PDB file of C-alpha atoms and ligand atoms in Angstrom:
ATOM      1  CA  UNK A   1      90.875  83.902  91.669  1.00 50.00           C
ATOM      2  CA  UNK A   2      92.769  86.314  94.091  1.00 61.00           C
ATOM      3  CA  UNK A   3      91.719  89.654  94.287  1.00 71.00           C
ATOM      4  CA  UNK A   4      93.546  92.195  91.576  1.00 94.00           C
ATOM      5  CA  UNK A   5      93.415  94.788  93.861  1.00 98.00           C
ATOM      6  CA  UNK A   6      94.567  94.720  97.605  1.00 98.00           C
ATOM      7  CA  UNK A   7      94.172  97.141 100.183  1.00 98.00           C
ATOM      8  CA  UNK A   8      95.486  95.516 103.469  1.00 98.00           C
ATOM      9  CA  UNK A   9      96.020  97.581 106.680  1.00 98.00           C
ATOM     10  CA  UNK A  10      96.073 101.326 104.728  1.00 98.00           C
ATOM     11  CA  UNK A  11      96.868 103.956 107.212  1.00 98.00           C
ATOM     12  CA  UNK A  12      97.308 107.386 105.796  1.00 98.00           C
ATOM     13  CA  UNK A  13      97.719 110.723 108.332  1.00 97.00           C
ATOM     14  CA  UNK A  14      98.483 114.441 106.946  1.00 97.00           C
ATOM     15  CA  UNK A  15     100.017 116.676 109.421  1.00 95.00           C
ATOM     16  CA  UNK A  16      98.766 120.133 108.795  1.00 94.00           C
ATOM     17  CA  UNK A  17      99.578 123.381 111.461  1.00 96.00           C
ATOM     18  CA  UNK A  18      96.950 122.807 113.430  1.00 93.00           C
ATOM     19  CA  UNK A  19      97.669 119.244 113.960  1.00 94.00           C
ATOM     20  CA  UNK A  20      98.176 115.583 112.761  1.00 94.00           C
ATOM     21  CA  UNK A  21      94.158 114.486 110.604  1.00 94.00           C
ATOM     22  CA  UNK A  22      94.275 110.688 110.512  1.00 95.00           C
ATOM     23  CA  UNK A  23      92.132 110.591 106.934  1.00 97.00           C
ATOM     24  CA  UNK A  24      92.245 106.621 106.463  1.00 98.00           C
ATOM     25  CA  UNK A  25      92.702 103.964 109.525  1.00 98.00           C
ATOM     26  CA  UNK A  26      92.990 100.593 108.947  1.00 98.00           C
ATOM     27  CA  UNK A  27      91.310 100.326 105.562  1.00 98.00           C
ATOM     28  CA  UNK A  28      91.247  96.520 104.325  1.00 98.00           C
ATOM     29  CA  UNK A  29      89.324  96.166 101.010  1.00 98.00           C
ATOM     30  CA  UNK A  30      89.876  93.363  98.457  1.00 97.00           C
ATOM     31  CA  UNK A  31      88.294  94.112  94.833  1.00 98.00           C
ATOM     32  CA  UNK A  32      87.790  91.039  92.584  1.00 97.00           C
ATOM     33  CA  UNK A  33      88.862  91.263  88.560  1.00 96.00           C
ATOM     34  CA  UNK A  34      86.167  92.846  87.087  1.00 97.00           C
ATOM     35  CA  UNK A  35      84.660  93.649  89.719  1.00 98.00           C
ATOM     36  CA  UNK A  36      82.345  97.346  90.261  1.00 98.00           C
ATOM     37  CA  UNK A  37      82.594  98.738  93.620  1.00 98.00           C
ATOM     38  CA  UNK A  38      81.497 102.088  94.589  1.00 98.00           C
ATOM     39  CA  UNK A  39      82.675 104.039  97.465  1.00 98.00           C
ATOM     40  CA  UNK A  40      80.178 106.725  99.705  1.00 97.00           C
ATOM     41  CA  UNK A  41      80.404 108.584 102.583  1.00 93.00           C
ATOM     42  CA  UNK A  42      80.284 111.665 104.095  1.00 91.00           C
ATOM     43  CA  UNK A  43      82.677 114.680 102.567  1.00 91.00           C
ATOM     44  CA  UNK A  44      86.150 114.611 104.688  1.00 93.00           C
ATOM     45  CA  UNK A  45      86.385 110.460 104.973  1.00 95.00           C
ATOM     46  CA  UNK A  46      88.853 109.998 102.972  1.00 97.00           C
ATOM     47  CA  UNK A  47      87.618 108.788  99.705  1.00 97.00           C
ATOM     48  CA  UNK A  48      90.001 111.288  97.237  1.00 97.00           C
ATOM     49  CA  UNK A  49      92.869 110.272  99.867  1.00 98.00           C
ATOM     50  CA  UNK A  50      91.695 106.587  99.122  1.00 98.00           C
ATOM     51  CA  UNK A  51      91.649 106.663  95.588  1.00 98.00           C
ATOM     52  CA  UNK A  52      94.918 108.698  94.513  1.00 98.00           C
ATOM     53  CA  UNK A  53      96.662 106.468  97.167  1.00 98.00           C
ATOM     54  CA  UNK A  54      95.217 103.561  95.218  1.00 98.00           C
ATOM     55  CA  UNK A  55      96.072 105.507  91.862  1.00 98.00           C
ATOM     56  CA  UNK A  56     100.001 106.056  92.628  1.00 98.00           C
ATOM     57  CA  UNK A  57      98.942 109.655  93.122  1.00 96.00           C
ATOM     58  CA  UNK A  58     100.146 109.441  97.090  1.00 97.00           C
ATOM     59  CA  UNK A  59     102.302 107.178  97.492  1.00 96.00           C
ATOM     60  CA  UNK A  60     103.256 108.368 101.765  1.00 97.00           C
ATOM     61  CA  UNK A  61     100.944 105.931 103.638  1.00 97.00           C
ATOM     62  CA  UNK A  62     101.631 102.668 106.253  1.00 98.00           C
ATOM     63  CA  UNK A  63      99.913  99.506 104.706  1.00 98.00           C
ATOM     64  CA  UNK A  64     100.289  97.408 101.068  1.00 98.00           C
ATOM     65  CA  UNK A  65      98.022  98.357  98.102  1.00 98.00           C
ATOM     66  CA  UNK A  66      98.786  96.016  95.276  1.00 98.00           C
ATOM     67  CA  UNK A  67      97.468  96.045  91.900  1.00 97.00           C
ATOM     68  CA  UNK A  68      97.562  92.642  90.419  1.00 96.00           C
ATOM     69  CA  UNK A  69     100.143  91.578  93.149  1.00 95.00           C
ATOM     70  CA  UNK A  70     102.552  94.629  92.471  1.00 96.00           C
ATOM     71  CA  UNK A  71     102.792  97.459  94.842  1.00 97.00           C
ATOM     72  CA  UNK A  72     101.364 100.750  93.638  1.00 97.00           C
ATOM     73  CA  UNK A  73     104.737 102.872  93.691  1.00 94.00           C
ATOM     74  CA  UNK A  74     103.614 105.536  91.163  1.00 96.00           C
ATOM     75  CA  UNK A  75     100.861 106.795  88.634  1.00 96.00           C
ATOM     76  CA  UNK A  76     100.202 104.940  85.115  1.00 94.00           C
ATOM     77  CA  UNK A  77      98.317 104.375  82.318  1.00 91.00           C
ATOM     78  CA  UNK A  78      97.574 101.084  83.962  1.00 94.00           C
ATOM     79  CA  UNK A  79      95.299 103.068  86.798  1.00 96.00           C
ATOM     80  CA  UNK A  80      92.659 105.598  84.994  1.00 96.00           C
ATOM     81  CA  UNK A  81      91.544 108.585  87.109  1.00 96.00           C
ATOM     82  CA  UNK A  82      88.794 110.755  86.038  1.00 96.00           C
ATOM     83  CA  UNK A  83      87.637 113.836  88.447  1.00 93.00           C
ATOM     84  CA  UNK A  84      84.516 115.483  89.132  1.00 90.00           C
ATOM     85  CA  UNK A  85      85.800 118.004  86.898  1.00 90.00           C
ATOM     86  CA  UNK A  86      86.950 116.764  83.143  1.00 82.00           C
ATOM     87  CA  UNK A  87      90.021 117.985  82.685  1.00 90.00           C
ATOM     88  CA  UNK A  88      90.392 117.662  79.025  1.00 96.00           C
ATOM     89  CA  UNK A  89      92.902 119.956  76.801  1.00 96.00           C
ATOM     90  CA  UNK A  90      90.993 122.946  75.404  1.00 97.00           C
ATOM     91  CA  UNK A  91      93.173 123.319  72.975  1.00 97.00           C
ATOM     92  CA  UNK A  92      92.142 119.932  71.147  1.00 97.00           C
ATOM     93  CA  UNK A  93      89.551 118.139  69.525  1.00 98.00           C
ATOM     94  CA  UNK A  94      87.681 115.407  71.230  1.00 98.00           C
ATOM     95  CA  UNK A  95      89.771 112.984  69.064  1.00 98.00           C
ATOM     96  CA  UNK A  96      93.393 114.226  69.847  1.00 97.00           C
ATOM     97  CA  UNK A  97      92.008 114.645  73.450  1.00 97.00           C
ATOM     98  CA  UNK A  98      91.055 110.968  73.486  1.00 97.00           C
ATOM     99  CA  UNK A  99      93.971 109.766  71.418  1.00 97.00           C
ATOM    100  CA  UNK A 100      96.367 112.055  73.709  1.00 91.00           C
ATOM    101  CA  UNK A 101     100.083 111.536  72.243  1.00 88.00           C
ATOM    102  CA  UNK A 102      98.956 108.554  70.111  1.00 92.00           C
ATOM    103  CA  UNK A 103      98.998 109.347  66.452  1.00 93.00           C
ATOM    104  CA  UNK A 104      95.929 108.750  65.123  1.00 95.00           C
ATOM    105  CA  UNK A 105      97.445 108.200  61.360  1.00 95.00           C
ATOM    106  CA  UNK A 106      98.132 104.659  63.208  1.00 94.00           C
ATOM    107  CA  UNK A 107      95.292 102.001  61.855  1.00 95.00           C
ATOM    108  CA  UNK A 108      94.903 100.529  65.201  1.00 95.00           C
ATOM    109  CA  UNK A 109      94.658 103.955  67.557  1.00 96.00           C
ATOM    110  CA  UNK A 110      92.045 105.557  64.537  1.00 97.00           C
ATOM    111  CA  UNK A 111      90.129 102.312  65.197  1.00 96.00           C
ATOM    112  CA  UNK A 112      90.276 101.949  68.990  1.00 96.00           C
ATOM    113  CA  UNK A 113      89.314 106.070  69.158  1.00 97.00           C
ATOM    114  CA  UNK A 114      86.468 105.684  67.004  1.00 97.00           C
ATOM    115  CA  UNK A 115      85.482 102.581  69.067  1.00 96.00           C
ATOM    116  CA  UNK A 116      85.493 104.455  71.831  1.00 96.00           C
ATOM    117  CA  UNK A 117      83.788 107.695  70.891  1.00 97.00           C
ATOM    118  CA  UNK A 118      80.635 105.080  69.626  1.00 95.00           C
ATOM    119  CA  UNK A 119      80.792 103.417  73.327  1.00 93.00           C
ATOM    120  CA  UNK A 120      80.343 106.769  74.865  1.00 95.00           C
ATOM    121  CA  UNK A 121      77.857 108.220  72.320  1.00 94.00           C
ATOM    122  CA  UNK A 122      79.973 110.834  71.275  1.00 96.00           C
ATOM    123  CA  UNK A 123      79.670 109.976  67.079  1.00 97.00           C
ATOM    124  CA  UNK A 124      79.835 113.064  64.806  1.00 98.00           C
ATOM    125  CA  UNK A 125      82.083 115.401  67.702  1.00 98.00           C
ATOM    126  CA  UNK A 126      84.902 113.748  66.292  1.00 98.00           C
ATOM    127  CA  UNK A 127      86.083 117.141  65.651  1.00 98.00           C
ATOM    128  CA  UNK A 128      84.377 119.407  68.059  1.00 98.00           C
ATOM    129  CA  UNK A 129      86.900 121.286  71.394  1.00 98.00           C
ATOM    130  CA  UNK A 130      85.833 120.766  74.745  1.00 97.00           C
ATOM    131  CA  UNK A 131      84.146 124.652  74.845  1.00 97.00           C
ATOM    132  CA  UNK A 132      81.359 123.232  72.469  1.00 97.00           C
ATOM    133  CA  UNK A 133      80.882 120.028  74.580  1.00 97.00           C
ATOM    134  CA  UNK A 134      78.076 120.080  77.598  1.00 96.00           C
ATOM    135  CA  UNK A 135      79.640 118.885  80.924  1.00 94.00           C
ATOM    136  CA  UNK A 136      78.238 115.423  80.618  1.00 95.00           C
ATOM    137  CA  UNK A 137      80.076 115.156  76.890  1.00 96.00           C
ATOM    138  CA  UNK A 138      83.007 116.338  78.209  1.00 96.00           C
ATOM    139  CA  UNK A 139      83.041 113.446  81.187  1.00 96.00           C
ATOM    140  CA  UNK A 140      82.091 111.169  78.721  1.00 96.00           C
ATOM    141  CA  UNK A 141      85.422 112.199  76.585  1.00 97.00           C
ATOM    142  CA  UNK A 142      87.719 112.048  79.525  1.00 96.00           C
ATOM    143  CA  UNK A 143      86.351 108.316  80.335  1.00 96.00           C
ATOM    144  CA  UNK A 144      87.030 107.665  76.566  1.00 96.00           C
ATOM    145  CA  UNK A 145      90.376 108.496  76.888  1.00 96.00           C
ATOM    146  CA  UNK A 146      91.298 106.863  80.340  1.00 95.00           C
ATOM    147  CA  UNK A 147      90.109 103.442  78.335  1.00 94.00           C
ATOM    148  CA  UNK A 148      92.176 103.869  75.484  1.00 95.00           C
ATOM    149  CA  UNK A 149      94.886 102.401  77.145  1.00 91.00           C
ATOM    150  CA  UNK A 150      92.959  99.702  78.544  1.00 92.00           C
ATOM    151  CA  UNK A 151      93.790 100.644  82.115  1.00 95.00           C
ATOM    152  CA  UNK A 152      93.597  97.859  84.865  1.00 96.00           C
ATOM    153  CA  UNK A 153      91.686  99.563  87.046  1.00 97.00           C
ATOM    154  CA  UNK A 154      89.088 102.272  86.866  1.00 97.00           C
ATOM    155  CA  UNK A 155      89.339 105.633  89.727  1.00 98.00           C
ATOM    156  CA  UNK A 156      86.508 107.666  89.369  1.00 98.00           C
ATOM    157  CA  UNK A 157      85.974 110.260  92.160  1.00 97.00           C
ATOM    158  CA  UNK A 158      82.458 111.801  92.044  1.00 97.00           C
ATOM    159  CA  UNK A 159      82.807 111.875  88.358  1.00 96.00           C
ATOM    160  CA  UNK A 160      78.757 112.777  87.550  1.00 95.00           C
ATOM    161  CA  UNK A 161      78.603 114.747  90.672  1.00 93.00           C
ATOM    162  CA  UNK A 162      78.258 118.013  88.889  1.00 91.00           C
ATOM    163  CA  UNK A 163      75.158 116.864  86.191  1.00 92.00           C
ATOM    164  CA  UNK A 164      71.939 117.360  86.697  1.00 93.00           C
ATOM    165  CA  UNK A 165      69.804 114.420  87.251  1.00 92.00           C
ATOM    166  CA  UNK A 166      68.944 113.677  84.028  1.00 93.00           C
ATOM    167  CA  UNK A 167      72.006 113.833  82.213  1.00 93.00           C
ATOM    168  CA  UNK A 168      73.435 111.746  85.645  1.00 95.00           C
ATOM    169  CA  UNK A 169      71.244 108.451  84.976  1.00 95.00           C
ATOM    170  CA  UNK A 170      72.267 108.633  81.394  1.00 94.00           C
ATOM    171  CA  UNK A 171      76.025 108.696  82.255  1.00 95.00           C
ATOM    172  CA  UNK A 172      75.224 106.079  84.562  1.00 97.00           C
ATOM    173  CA  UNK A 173      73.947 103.932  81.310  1.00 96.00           C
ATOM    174  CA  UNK A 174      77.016 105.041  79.777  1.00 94.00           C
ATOM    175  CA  UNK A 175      79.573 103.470  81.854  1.00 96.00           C
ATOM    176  CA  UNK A 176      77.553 100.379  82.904  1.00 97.00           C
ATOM    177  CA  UNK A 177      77.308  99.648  79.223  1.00 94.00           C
ATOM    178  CA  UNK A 178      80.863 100.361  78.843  1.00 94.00           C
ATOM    179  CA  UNK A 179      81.749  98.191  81.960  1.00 97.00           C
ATOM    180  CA  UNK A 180      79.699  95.211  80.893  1.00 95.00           C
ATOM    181  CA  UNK A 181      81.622  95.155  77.787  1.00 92.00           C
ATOM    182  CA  UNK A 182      85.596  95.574  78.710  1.00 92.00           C
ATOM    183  CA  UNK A 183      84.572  94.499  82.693  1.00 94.00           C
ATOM    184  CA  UNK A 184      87.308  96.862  83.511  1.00 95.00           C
ATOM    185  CA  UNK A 185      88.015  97.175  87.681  1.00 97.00           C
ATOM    186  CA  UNK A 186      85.588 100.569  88.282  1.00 98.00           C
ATOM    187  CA  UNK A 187      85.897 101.748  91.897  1.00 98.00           C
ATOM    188  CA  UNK A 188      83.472 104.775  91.496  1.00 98.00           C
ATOM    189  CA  UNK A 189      83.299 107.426  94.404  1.00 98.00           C
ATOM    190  CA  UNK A 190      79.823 109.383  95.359  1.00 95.00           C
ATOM    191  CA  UNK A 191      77.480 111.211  97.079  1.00 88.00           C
ATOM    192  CA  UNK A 192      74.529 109.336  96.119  1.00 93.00           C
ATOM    193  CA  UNK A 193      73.067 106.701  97.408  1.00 95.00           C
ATOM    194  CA  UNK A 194      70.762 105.866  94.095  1.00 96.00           C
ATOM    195  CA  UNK A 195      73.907 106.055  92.228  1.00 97.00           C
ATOM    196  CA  UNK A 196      76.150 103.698  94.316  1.00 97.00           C
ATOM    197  CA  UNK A 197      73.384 101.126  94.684  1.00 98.00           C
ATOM    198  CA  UNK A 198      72.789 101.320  90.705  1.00 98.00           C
ATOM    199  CA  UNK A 199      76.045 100.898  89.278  1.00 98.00           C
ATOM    200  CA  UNK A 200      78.055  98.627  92.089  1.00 98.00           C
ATOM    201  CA  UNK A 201      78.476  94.906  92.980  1.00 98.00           C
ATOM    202  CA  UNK A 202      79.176  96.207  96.491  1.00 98.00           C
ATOM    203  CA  UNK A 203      78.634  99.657  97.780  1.00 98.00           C
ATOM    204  CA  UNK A 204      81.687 100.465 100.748  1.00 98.00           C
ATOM    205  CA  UNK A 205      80.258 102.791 103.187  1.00 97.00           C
ATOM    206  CA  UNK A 206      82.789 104.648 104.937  1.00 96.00           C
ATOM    207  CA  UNK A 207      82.744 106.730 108.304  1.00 94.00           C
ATOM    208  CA  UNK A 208      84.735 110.296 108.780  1.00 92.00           C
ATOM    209  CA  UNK A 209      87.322 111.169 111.654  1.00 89.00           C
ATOM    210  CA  UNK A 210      89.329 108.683 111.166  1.00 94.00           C
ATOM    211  CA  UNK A 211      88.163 108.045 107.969  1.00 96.00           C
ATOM    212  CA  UNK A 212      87.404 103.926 108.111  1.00 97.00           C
ATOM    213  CA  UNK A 213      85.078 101.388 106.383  1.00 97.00           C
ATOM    214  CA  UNK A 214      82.135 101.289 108.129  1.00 95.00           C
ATOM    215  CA  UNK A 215      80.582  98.512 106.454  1.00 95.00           C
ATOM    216  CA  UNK A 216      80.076  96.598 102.594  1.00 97.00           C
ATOM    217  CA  UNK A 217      76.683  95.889 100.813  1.00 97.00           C
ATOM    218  CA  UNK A 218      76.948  92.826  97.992  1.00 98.00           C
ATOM    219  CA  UNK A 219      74.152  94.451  95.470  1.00 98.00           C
ATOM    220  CA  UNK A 220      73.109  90.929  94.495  1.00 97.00           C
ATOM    221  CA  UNK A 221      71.002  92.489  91.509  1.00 98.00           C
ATOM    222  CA  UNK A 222      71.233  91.530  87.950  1.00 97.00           C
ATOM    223  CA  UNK A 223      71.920  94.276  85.042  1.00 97.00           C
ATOM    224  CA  UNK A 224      70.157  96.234  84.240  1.00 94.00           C
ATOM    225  CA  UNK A 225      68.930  97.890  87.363  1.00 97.00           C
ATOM    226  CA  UNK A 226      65.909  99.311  87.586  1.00 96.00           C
ATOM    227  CA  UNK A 227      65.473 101.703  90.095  1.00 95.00           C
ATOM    228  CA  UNK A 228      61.630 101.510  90.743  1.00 95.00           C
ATOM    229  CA  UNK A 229      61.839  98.624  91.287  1.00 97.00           C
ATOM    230  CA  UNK A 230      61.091  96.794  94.677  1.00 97.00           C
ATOM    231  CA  UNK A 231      63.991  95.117  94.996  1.00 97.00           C
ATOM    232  CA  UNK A 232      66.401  98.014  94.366  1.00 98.00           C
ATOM    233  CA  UNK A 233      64.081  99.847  97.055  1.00 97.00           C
ATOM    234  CA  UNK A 234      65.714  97.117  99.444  1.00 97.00           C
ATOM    235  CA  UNK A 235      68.849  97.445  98.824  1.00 97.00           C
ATOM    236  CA  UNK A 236      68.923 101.481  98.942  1.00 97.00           C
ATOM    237  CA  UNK A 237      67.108 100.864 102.437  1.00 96.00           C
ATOM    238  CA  UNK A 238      70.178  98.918 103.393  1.00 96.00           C
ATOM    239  CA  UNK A 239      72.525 101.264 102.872  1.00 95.00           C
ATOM    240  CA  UNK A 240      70.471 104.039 104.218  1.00 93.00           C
ATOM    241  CA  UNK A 241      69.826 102.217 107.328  1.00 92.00           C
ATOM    242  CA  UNK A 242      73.963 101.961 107.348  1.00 89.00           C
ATOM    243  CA  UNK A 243      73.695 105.766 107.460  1.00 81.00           C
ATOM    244  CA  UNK A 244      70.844 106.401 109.648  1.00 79.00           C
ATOM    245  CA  UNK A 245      73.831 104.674 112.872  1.00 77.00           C
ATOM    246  CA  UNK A 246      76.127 107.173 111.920  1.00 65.00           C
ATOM    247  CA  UNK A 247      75.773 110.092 114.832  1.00 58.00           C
ATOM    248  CA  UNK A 248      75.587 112.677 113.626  1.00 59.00           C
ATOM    249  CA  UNK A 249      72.203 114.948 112.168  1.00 53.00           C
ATOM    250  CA  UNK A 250      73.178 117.071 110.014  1.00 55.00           C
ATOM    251  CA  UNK A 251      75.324 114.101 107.904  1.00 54.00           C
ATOM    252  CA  UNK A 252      72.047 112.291 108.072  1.00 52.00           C
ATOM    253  CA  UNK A 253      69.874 114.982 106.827  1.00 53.00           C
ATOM    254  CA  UNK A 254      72.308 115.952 104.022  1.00 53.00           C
ATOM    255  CA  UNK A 255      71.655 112.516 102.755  1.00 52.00           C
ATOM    256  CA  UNK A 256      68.036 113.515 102.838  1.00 44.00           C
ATOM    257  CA  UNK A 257      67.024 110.448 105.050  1.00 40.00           C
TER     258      UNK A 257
HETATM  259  P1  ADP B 301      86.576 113.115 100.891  1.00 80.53           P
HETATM  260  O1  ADP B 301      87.079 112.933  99.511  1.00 80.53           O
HETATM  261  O2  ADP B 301      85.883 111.904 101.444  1.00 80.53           O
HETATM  262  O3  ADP B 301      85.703 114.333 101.035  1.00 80.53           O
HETATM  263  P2  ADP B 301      89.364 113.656 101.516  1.00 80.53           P
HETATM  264  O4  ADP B 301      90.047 112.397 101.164  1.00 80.53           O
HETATM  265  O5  ADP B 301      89.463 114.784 100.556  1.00 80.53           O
HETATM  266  O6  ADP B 301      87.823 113.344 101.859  1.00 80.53           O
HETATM  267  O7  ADP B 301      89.921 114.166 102.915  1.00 80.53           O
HETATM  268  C1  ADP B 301      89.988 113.334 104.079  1.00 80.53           C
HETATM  269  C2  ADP B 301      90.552 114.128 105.243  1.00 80.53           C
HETATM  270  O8  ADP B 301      91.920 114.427 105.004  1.00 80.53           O
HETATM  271  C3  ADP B 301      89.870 115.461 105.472  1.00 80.53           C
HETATM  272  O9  ADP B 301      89.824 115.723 106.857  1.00 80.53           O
HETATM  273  C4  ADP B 301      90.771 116.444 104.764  1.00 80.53           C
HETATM  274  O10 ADP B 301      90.690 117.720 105.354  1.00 80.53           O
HETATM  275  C5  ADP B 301      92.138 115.830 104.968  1.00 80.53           C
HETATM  276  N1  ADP B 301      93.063 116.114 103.864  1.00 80.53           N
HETATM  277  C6  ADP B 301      92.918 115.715 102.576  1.00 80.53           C
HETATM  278  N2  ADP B 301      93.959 116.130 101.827  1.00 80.53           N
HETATM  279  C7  ADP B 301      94.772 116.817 102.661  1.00 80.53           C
HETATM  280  C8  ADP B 301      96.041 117.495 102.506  1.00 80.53           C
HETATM  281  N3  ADP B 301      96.661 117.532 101.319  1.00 80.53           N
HETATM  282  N4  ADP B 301      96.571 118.074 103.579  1.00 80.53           N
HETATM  283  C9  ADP B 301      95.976 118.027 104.792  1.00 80.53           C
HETATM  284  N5  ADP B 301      94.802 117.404 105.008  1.00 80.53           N
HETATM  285  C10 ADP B 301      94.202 116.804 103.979  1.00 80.53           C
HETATM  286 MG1   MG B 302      86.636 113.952  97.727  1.00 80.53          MG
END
């Protein structure tokens, strides 16, 4: 099966006053149906240009990005994007946040929400507002109501990035549940290494200034991971070992190598 999302030659520059920043160069990534891919690298390569670009968000760049062989020309409920940051409506409940300007008098949306609020654990805040939601609730709302429309593709850029640890790994459980069940296209952006070797069929490792794929890591590990274990040791060493070439010390030790 071809892939549903291709990335072929993606060259994206942004001239600013003090000259022209080539973010992306040459980016070629092909992302099977179904498929879980997770995207790290150092802050300034070029993943948030990467991902609105792929989300319709940008749409000024040299190359071809096509979702199930159309061109991404614009944004759509067909591409889901959730941000570090929720972004939900204060102003509503979790249900006519999730539900957005579907009516949920409808049989079919009251169903699907409700669905959707048990997938991400959120049962009996049916009626709670986002002010009396924790921030790993709230993230857990806004992927609830990316899904509703049963996007095509997943965009999540550093989504868990500001949770503590512990509520992190149980987002992680979260979404990888959710995942095995729709297998909707995830391409997940972060900062941590545990994280992208945990949740991905292939972790992309990209390189800043130009911003380019350095290299791509099959995570040939059944589900559940567990992280103890010896064999996801390996495959974290991998990817670290990806990072340890890149020149530069102070990247390294931010990555706590
Ligand atoms: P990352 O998400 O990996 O931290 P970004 O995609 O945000 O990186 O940025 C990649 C590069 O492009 C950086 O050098 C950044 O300064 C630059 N950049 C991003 N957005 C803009 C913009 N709107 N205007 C000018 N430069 C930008
Ligand atoms: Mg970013």
């Amino acid at each position: 099966m071809s892939a549903a999302l291709q990335i072929n030659r993606l060259n994206k520059s942004f001239v600013t006053p003090s000259g022209v920043v080539h973010a992306l160069k040459d980016i070629q990534l092909h992302v099977r149906p179904g498929e879980f891919v997770t995207i790290i690298g150092p802050s300034g390569c070029g993943k948030s240009t990467l991902l609105k670009i792929i989300a319709g968000l940008d749409i000024d760049y040299d190359g071809e990005v096509l979702l199930d062989q159309q061109p991404v020309r614009k944004p759509g409920i067909d591409k889901g994007f959730i941000f570090q940051e929720h972004r939900l409506f204060p102003w509503l409940t979790v249900e006519r946040n999730i539900a957005a300007d579907l009516p949920l008098s409808r049989h079919d949306t009251r169903r699907k929400v409700d669905d959707l609020i048990e997938a991400v654990r959120l049962k009996g805040f049916e009626k709670a507002y986002p002010r009396e939601l924790s921030g790993g609730m709230s993230q857990r709302v806004a992927i609830a109501r990316a899904l509703l429309r049963n996007p095509k593709v997943l965009l999540l850029d550093e989504p868990f990035g500001a949770l503590d640890a512990f509520t992190r790994g149980h987002m992680q459980e979260v979404l990888l549940d959710i995942w095995r069940r729709n297998k909707t296209m995830m391409i997940f952006v972060t900062h941590d290494i545990d994280e992208a070797v945990f949740l991905g069929n292939r972790v992309v490792i990209m390189d800043p200034r130009p911003g380019t794929i350095r290299g791509v890591i099959p995570i040939d590990l059944p589900y559940p991971r567990k992280k103890s274990s010896g064999s996801f040791q390996e495959f974290r060493r991998r990817v670290l070992s990806e990072f340890e070439k890149i020149d530069e010390p102070e990247l390294v030790d931010s990555y706590g190598i």
